[in-house]
PDB file of C-alpha atoms in Angstrom:
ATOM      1  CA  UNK T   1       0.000   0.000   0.000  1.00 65.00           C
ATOM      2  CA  UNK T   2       1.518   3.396  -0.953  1.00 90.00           C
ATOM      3  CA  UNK T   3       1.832   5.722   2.416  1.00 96.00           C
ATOM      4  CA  UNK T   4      -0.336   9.149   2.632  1.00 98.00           C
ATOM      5  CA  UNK T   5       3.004  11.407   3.626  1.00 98.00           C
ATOM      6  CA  UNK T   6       2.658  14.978   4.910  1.00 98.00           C
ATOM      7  CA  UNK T   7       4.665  17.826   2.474  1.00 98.00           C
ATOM      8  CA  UNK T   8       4.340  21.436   3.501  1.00 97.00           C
ATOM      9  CA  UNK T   9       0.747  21.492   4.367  1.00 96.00           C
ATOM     10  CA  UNK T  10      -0.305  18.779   2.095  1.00 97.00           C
ATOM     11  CA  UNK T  11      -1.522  14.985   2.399  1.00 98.00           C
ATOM     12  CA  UNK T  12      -0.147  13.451  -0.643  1.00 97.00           C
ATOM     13  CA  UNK T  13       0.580   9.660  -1.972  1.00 97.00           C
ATOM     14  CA  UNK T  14       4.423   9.228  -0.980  1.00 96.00           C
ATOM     15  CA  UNK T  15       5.308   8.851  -4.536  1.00 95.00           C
ATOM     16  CA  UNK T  16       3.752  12.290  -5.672  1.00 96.00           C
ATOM     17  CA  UNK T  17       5.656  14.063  -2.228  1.00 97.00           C
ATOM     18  CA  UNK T  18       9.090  16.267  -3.934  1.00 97.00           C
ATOM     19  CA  UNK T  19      11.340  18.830  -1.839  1.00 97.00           C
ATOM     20  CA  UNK T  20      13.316  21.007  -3.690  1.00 97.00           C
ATOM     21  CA  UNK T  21      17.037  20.274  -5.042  1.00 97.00           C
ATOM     22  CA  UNK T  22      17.918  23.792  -2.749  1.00 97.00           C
ATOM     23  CA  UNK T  23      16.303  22.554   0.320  1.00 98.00           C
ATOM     24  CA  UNK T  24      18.618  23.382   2.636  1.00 98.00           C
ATOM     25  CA  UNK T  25      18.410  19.912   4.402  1.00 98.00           C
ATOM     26  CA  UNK T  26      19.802  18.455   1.173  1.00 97.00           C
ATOM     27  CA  UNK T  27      22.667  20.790   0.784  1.00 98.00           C
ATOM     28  CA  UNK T  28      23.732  21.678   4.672  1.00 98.00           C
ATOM     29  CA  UNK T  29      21.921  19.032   6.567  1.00 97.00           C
ATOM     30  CA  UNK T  30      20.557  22.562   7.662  1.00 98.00           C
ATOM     31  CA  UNK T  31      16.881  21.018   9.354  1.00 98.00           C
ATOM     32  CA  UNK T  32      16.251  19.175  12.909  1.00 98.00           C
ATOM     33  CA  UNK T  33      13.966  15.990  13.323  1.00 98.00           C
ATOM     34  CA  UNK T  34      12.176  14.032  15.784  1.00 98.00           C
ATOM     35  CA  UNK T  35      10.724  10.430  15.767  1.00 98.00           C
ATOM     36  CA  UNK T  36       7.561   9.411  17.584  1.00 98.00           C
ATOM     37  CA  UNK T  37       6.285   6.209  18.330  1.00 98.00           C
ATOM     38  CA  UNK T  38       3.064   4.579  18.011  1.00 98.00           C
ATOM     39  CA  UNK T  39       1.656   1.980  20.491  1.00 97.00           C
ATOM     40  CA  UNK T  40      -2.059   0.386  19.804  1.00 97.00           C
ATOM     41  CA  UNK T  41      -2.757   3.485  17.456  1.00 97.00           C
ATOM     42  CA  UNK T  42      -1.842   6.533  20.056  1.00 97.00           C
ATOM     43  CA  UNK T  43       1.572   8.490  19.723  1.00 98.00           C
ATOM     44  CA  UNK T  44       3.617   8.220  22.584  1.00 97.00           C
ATOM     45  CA  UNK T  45       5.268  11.041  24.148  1.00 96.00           C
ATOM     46  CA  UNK T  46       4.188  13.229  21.952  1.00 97.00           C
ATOM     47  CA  UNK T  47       4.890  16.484  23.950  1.00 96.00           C
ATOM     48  CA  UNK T  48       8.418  15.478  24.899  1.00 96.00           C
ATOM     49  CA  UNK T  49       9.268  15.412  21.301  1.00 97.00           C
ATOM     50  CA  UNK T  50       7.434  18.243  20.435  1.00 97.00           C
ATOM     51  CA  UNK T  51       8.492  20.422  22.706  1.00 97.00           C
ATOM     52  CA  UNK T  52      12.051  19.167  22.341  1.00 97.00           C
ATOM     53  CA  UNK T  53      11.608  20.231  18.618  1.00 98.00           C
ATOM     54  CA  UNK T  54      11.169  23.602  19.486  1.00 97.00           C
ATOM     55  CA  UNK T  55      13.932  23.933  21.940  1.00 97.00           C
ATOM     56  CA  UNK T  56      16.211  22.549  18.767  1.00 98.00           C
ATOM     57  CA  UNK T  57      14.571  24.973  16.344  1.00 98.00           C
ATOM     58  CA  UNK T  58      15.197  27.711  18.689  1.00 97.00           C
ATOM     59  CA  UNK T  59      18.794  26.816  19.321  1.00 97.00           C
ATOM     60  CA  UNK T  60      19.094  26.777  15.574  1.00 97.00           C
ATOM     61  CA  UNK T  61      17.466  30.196  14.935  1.00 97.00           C
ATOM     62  CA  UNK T  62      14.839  28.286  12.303  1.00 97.00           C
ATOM     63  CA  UNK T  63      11.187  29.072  12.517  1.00 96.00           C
ATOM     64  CA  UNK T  64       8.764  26.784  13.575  1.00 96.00           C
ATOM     65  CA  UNK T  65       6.100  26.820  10.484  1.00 95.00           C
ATOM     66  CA  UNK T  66       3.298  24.812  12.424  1.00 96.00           C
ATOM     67  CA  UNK T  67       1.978  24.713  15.858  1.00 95.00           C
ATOM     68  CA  UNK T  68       1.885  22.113  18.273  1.00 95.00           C
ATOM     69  CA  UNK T  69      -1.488  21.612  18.028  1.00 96.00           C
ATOM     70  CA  UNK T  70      -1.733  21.432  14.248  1.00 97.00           C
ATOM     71  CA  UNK T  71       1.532  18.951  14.870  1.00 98.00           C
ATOM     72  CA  UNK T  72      -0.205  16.688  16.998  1.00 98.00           C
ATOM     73  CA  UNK T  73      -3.471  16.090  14.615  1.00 98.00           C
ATOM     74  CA  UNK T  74      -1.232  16.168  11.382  1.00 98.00           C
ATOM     75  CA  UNK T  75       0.673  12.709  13.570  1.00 98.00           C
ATOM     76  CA  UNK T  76      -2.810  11.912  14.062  1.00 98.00           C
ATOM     77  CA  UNK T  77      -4.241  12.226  10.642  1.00 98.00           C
ATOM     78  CA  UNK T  78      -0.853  10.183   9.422  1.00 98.00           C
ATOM     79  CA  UNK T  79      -1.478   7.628  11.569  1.00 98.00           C
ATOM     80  CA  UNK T  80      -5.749   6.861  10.366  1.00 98.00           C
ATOM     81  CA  UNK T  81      -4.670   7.056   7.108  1.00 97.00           C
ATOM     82  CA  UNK T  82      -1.631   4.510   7.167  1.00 98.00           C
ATOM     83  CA  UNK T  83      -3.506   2.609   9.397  1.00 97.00           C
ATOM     84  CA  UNK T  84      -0.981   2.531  11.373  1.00 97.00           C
ATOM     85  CA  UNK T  85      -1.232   0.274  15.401  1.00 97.00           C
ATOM     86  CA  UNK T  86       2.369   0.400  15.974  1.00 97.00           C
ATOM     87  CA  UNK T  87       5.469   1.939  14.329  1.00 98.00           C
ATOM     88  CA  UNK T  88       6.688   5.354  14.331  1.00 98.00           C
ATOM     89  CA  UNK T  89       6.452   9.089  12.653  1.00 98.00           C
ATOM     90  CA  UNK T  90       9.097  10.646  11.620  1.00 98.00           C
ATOM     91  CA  UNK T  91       9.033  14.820  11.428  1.00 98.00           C
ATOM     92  CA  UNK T  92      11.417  16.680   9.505  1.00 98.00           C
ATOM     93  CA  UNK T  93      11.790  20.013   9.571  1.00 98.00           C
ATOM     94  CA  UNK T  94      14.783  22.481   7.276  1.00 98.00           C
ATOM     95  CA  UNK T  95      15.005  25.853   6.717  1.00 98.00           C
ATOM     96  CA  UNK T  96      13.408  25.500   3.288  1.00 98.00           C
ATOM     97  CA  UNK T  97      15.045  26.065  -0.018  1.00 97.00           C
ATOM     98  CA  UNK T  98      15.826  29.339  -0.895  1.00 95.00           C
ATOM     99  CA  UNK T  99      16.630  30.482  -5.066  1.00 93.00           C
ATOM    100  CA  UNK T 100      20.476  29.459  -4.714  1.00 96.00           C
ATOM    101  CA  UNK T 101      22.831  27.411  -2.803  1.00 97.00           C
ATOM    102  CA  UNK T 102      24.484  29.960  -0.508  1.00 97.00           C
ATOM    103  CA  UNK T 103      26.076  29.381   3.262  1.00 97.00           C
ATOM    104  CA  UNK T 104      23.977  32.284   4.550  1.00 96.00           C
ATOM    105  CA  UNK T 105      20.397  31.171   5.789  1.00 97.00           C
ATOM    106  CA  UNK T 106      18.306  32.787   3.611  1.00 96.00           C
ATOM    107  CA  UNK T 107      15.002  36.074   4.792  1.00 94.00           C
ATOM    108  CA  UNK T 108      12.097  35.593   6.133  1.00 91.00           C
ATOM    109  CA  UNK T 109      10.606  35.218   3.372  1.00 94.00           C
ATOM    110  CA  UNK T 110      11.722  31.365   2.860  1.00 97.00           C
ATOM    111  CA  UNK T 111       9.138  28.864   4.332  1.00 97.00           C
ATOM    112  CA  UNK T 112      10.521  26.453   6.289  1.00 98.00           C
ATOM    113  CA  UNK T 113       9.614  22.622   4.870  1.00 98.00           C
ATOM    114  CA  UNK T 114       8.246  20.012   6.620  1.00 98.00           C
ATOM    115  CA  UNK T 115       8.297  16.751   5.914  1.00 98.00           C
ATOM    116  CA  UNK T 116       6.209  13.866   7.851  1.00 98.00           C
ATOM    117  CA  UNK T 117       5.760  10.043   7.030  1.00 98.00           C
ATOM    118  CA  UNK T 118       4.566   6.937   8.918  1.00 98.00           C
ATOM    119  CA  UNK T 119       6.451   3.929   9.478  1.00 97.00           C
ATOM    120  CA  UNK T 120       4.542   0.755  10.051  1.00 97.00           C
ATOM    121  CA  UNK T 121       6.201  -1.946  13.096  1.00 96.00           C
ATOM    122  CA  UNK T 122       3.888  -4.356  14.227  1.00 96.00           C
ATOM    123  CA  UNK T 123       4.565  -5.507  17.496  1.00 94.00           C
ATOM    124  CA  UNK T 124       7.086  -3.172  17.787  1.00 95.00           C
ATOM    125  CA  UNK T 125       7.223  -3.097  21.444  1.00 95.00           C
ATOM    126  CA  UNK T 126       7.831  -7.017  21.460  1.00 94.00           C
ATOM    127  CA  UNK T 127      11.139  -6.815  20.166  1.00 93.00           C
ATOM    128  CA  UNK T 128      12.938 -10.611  20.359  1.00 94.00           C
ATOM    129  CA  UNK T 129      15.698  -8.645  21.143  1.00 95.00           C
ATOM    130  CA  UNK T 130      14.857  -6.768  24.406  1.00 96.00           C
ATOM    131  CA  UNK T 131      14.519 -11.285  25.638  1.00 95.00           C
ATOM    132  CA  UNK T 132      18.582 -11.244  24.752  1.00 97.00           C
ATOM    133  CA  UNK T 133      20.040  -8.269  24.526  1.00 97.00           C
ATOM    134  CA  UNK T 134      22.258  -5.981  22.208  1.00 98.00           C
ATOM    135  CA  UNK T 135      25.949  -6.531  21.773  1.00 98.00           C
ATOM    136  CA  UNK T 136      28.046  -3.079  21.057  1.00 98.00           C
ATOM    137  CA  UNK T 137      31.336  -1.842  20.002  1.00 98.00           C
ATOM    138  CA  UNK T 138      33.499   1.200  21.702  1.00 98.00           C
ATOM    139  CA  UNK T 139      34.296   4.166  18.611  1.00 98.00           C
ATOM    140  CA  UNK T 140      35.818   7.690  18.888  1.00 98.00           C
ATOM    141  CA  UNK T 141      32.952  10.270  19.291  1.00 98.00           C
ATOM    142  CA  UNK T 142      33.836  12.604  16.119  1.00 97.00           C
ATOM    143  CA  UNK T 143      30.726  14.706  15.723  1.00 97.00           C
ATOM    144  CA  UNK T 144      30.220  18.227  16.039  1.00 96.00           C
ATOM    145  CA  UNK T 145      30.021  19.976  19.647  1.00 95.00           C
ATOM    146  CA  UNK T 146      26.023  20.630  19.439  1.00 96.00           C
ATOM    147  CA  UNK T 147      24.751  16.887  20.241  1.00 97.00           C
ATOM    148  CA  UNK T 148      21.791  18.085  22.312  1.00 97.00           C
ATOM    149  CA  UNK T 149      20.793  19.845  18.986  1.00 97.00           C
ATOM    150  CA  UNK T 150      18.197  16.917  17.327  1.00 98.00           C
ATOM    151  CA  UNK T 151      19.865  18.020  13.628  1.00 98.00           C
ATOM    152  CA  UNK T 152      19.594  15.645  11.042  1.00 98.00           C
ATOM    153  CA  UNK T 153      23.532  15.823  10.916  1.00 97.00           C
ATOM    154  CA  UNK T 154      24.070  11.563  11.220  1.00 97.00           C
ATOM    155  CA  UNK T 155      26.009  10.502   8.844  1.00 97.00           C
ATOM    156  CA  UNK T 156      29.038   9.895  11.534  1.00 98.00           C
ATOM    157  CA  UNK T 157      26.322   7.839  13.814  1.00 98.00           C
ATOM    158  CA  UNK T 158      24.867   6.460  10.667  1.00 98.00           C
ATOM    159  CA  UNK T 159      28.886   5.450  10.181  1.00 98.00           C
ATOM    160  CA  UNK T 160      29.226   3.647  13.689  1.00 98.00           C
ATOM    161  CA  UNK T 161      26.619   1.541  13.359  1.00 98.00           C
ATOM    162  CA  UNK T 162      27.965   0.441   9.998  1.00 98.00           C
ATOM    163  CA  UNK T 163      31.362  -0.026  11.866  1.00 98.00           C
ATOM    164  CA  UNK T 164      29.656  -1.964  14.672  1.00 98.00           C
ATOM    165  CA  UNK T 165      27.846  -4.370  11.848  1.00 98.00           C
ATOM    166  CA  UNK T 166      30.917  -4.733  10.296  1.00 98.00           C
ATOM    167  CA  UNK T 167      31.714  -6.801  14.137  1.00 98.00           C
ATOM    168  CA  UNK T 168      29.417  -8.423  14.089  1.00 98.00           C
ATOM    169  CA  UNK T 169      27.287  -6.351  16.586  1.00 98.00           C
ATOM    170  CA  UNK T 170      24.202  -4.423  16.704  1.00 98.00           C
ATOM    171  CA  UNK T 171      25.567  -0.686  17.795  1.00 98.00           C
ATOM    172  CA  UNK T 172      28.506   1.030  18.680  1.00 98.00           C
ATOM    173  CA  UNK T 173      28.860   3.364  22.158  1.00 98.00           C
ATOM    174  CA  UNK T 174      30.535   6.434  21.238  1.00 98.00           C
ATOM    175  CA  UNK T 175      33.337   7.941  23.789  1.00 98.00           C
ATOM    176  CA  UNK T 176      35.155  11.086  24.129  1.00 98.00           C
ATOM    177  CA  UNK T 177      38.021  12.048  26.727  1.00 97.00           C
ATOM    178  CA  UNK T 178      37.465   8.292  28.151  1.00 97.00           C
ATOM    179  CA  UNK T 179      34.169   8.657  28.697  1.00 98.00           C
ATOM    180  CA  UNK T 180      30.997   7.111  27.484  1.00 98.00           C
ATOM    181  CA  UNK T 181      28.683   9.629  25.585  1.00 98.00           C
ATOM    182  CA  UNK T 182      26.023   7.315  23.953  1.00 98.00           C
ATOM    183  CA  UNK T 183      24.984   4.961  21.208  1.00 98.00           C
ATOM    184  CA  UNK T 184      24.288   6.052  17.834  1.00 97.00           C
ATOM    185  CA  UNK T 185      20.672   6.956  18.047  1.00 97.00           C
ATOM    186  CA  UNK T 186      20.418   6.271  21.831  1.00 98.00           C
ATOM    187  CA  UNK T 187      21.268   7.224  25.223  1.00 98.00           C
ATOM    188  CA  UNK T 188      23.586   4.549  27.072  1.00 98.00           C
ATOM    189  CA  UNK T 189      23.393   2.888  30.868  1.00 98.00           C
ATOM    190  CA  UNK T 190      24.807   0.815  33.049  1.00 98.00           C
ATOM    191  CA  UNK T 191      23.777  -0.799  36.505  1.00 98.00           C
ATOM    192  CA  UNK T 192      25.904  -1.078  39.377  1.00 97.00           C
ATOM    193  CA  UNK T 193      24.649  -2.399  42.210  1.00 94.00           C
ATOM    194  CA  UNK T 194      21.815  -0.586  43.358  1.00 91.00           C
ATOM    195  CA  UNK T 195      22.536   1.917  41.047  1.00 97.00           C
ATOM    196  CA  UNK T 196      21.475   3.565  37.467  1.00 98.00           C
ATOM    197  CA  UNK T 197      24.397   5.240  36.003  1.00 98.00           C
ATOM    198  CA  UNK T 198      23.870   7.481  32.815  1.00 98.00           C
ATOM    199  CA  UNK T 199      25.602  10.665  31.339  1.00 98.00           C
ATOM    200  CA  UNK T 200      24.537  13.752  32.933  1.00 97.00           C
ATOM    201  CA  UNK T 201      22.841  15.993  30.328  1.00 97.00           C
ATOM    202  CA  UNK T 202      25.160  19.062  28.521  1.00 96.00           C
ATOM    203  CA  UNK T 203      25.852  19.723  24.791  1.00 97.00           C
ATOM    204  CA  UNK T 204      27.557  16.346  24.376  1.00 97.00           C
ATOM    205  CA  UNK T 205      24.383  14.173  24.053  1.00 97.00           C
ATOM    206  CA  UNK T 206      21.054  14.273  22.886  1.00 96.00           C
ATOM    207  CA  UNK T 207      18.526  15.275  25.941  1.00 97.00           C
ATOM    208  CA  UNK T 208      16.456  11.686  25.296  1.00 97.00           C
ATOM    209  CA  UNK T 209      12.544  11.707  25.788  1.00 97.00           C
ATOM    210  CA  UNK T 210      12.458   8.297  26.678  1.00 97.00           C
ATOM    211  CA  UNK T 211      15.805   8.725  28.722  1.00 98.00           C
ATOM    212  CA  UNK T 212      13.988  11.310  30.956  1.00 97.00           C
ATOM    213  CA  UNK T 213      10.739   9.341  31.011  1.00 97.00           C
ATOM    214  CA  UNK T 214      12.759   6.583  31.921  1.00 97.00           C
ATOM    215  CA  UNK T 215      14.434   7.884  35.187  1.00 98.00           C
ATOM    216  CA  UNK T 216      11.389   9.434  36.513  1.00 97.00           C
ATOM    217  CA  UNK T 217       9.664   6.234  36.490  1.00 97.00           C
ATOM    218  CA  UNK T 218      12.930   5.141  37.944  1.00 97.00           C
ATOM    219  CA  UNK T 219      13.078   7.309  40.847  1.00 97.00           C
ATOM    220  CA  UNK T 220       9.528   7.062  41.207  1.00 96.00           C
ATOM    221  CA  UNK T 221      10.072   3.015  41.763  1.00 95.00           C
ATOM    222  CA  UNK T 222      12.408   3.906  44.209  1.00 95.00           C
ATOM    223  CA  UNK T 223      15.453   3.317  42.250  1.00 97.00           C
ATOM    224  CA  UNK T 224      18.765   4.933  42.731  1.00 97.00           C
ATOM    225  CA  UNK T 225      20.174   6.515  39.769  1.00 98.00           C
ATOM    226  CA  UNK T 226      23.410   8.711  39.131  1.00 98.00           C
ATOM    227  CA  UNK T 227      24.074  10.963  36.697  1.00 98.00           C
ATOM    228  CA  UNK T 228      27.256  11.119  35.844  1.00 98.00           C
ATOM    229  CA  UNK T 229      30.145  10.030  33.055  1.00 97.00           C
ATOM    230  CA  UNK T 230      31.253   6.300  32.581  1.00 98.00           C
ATOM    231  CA  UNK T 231      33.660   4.519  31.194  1.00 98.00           C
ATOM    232  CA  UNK T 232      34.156   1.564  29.284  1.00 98.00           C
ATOM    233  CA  UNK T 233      36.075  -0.258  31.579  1.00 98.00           C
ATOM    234  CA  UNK T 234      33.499   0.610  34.262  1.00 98.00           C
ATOM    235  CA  UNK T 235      30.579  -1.219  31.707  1.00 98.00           C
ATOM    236  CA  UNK T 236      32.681  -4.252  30.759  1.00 97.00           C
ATOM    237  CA  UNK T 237      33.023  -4.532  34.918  1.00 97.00           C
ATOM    238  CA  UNK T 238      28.979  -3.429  35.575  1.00 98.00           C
ATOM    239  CA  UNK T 239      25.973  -6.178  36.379  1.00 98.00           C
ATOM    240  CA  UNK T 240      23.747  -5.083  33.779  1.00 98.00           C
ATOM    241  CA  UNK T 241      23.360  -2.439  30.841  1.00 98.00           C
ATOM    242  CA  UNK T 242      21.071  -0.882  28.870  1.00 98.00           C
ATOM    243  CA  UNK T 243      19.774   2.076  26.205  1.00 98.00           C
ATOM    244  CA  UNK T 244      17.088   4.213  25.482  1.00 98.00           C
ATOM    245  CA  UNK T 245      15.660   5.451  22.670  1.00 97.00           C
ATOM    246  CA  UNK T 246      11.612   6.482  21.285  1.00 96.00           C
ATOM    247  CA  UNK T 247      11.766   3.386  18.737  1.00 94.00           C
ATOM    248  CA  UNK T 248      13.453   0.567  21.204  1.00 96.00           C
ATOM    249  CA  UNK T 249      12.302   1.930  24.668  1.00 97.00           C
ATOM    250  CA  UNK T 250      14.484   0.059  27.057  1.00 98.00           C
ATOM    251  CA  UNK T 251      17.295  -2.616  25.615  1.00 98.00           C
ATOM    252  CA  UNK T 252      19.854  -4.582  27.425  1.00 98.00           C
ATOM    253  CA  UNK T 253      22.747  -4.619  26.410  1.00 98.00           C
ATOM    254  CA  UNK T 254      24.741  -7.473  27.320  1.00 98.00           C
ATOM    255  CA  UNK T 255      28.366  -7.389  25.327  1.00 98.00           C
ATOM    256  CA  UNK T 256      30.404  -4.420  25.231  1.00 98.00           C
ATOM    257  CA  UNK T 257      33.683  -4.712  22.957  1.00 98.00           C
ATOM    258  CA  UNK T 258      33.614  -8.559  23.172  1.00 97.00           C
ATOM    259  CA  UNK T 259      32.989  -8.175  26.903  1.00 98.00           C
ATOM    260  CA  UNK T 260      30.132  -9.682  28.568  1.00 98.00           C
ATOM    261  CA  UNK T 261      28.380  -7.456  31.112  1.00 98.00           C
ATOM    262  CA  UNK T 262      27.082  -9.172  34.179  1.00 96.00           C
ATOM    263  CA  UNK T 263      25.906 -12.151  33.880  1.00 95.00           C
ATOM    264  CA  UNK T 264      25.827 -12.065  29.700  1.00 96.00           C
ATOM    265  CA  UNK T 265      22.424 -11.721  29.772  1.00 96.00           C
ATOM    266  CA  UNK T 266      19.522  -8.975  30.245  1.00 97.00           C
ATOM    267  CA  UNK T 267      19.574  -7.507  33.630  1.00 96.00           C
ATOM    268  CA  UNK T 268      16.177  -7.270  35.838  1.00 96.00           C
ATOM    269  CA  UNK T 269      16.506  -3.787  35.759  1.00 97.00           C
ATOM    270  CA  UNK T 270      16.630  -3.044  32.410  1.00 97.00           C
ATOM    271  CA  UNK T 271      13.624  -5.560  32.441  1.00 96.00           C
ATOM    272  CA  UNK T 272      11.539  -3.842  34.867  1.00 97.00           C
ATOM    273  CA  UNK T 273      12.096  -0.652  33.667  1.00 97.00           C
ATOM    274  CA  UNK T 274      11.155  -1.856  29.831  1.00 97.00           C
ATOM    275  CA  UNK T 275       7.849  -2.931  31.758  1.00 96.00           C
ATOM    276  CA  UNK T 276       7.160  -0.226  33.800  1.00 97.00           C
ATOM    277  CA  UNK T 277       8.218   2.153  31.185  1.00 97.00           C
ATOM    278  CA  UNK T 278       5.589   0.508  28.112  1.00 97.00           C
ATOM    279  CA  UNK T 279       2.718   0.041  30.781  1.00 96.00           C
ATOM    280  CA  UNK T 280       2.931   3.560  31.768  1.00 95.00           C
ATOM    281  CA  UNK T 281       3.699   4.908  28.269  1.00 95.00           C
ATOM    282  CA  UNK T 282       0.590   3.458  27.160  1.00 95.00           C
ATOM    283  CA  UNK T 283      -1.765   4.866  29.591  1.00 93.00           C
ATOM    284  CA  UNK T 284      -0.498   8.528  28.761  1.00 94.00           C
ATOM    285  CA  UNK T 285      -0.337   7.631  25.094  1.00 94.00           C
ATOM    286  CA  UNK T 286      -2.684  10.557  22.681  1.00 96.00           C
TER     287      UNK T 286
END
């Protein structure tokens, strides 16, 4: 079935849907993005992200062209017409194409594009890998400074997870000055005892949605959690470890550079907080 897409105002057949050659997120990756996901036909976290996108439009001096209301019933409207239960929506937004490639942003008077489109997962939050874990590499972190910044910059991370294919794994952990920043399209954990341990937030990483989701419910369960930097030698010696992200939730991770962590195999607090994290997702879901 061909996907209804969203263009710049306009429900169209994805195969009719065209962006300009000067679109500004085709020349300078110049445009910031955020993903959604759907559970049983209802977004969830849908004002995280969208209020995230505004903090990263702002940061990027790029005007928002719709508001959050319009936002939410455009997801909704994507999601009747692709028929979509579970999966996610991806949002794209640049700052437009102006009548010539040039390194200035252009006036005022270029619109901003945005892009939507549905993807369809069923039984996306039954993943046969959250039952036995991810296995992930160590790689330099050699992006740009701006990380909290949801740009549509990734064709480094898009680059690590080749490199962690390539051995045989399913991501790659990215670290600067000996520390831990996070996965590729995720934020990265490890469990120490009693304790959560995650990257504080600051420019380095990407201020995750389900990341702060995930240690509310945490604290609210009465869990100890630490924000702070980690090495790898700290994970290869940790009982458990996990990431988060909007389209895997909570995953153990249970190899780290041919290491195993703990016991080799998911934790029970990445566990619990995959199930306490879904069931209350769900009831909040819009």
């Amino acid at each position: 079935m061909t996907r209804t897409v969203y263009v710049n105002g306009e429900y169209l057949p994805e195969g009719e849907a065209k962006v300009s050659i000067f679109d500004r997120g085709f020349l300078f990756a110049d445009g910031v993005y955020e993903v959604t996901s759907v559970l049983g036909g209802k977004l969830i976290d849908f004002a995280g992200h969208a209020k995230r996108l505004e903090r990263s439009l702002n940061e990027l001096d790029m005007r928002n062209p719709i508001s959050s209301d319009d936002l939410l019933e455009v997801h909704r409207e994507l999601v009747r017409a692709n028929e979509i239960t579970d999966g996610m929506i991806y949002l794209q937004i640049t700052r437009g194409a102006a009548a010539d490639r040039d390194f200035a942003f252009p006036g005022d008077d270029v619109e901003p594009t945005i892009v939507l489109f549905t993807q369809s997962k069923p039984g996306l939050a039954d993943s046969p890998a959250a039952k036995v874990g991810i296995k992930v590499i160590s790689i330099a972190d050699e992006r740009w400074g701006r990380r909290d910044i949801k740009t549509v910059q990734l064709l480094y991370p898009s680059m690590g997870k080749m490199m962690a294919k390539a051995a045989g794994c399913d991501d790659a952990w990215m670290v600067e000055d000996g520390a831990v920043t996070e996965g590729t399209s995720n934020n990265a954990y490890i469990v120490k005892g009693d304790t959560i341990i995650t990257r504080h937030l600051g420019n380095e990483i990407l201020h995750g949605i389900t990341r702060a989701a995930v240690l509310r419910f945490a604290r609210e369960a009465q869990m100890k959690v630490e924000e702070r930097a980690f090495t790898i030698d700290e994970a290869m010696g940790a009982d458990e470890a996990f990431i988060t992200s909007a389209s895997t939730f909570v995953m153990p991770v249970v190899e780290v550079d041919g290491t195993a962590i703990g016991t080799g195999k998911p934790g029970p607090v990445a566990a619990r907080l995959r199930e306490i994290y879904l069931e209350e997702s769900r009831k909040a879901a819009v």
